[in-house]
Short mmCIF file of C-alpha atoms in Angstrom, two decimals:
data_model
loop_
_atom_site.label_atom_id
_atom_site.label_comp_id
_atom_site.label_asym_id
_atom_site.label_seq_id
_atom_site.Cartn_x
_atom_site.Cartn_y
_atom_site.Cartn_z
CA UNK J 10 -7.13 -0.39 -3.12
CA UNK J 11 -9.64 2.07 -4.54
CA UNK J 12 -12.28 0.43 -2.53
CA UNK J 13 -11.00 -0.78 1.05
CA UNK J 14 -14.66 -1.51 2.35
CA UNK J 15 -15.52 -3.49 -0.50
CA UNK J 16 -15.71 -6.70 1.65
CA UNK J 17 -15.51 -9.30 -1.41
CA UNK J 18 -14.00 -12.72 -0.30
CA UNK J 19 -11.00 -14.25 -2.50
CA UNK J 20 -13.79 -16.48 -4.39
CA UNK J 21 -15.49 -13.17 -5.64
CA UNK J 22 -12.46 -11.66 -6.55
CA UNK J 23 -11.75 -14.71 -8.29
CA UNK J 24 -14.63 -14.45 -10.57
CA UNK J 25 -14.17 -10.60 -11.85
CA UNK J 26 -10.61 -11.75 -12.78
CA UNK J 27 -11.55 -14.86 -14.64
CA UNK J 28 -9.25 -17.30 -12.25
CA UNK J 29 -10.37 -20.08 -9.65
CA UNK J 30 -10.25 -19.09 -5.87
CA UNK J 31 -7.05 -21.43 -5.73
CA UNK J 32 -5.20 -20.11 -8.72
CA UNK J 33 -5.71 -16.22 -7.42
CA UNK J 34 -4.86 -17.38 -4.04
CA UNK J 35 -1.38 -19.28 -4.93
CA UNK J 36 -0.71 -16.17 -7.25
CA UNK J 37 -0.97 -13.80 -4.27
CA UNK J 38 0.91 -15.50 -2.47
CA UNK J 39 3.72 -16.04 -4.86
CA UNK J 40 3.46 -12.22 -5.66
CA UNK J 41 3.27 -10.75 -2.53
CA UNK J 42 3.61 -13.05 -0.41
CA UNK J 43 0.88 -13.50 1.91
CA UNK J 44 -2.84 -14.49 1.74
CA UNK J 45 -5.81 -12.06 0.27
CA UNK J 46 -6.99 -11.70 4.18
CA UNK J 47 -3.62 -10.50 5.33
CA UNK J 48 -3.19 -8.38 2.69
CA UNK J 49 -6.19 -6.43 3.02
CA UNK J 50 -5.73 -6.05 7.00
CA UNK J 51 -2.47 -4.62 6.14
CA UNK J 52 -3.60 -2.21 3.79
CA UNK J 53 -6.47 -1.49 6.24
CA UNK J 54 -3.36 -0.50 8.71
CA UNK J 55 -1.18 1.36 5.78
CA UNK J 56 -4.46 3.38 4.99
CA UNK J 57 -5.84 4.28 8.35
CA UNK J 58 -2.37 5.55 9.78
CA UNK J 59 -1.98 7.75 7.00
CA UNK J 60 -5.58 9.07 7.71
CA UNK J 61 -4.94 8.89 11.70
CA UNK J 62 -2.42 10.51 11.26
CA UNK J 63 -4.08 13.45 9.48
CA UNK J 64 -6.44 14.23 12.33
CA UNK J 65 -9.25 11.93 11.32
CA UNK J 66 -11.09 9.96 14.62
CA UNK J 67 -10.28 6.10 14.73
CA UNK J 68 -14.69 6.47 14.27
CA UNK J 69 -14.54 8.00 10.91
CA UNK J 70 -11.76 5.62 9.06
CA UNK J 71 -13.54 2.73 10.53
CA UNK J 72 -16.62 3.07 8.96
CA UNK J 73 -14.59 4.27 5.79
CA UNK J 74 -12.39 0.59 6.02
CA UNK J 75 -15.98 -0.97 6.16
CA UNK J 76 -15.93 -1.59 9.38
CA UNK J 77 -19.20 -2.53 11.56
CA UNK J 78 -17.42 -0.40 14.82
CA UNK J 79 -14.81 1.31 15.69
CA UNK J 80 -14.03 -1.21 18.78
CA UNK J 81 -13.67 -4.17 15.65
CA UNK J 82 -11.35 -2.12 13.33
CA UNK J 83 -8.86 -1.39 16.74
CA UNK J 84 -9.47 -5.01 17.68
CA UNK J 85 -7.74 -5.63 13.92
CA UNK J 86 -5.52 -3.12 14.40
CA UNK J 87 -4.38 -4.50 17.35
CA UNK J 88 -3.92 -7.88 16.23
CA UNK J 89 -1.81 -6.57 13.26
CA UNK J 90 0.51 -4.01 15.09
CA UNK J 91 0.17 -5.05 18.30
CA UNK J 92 -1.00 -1.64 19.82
CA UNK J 93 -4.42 0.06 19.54
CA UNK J 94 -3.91 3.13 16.95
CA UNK J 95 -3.90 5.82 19.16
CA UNK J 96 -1.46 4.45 21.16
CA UNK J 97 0.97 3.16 18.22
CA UNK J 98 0.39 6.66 16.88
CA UNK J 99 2.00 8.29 20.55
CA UNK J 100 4.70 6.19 21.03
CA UNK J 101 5.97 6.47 17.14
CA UNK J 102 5.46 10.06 17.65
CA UNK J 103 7.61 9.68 21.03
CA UNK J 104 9.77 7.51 20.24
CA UNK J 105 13.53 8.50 17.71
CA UNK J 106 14.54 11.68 17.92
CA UNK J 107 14.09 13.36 14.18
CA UNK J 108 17.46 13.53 11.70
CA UNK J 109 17.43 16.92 9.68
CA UNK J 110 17.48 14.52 7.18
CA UNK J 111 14.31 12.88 7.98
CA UNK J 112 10.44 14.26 7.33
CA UNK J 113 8.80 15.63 9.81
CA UNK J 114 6.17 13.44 11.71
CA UNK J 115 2.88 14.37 12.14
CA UNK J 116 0.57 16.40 14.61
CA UNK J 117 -1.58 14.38 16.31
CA UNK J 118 -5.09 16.35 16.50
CA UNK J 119 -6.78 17.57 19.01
CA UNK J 120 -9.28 14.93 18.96
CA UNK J 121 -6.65 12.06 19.31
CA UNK J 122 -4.59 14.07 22.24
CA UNK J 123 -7.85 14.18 23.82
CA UNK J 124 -8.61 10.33 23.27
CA UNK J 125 -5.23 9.17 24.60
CA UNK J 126 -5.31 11.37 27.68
CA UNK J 127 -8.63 9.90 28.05
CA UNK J 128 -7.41 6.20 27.76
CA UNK J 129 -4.22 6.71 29.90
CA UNK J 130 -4.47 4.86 33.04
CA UNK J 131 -4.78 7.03 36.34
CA UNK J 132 -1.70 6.89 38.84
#
């Protein structure tokens, strides 16, 4: 979690535990629940929403995740929320009216305002 572009596979992992590749992989899996792959995309997502949602360009946490482009990290993104991050980030934003009782959400940036207008199809 310390290092989310460390790109190790399950086999290297493996080895700085002292397991086999199928022993770490059937623990995961009875631990959490899913594979190694799956796990990491979803931390990927937990970790670049928190930073998106800070102000920080879809650019910048991609090549922080480890990611060769910005265009592949929203391509996983997409595949794992089902919306590009901008526009997950808008309509979460948009979507339930606030509680008193809940946090606040937060301020999209400039920058990502500026993106989504940008990406909005024209009328």
């Amino acid at each position: 979690m310390s290092s989310p572009a460390d790109h190790a596979t399950v086999a290297e992992w493996a080895g700085r535990v002292a397991l086999s590749e199928r022993s770490l992989s059937r623990m995961l899996m009875d631990e959490i629940g899913m594979s190694f792959g799956h796990w990491r995309r979803q931390l990927h997502v937990i970790l670049a929403l928190r930073r998106l949602s800070a102000g920080e360009t879809v650019q910048t946490v991609a090549v922080d995740l480890g990611y060769e482009s910005a265009s592949s990290f929203v391509t996983m993104f997409r595949k794992m929320v089902g919306k590009p991050p901008i526009r997950y980030l808008v309509e979460r934003q948009t979507s339930v009216p606030l509680r008193s009782s809940d946090p606040p959400k937060p301020r999209l940036s400039r920058h990502t305002r500026m993106a989504v207008s940008r990406a909005r199809p024209s009328r």
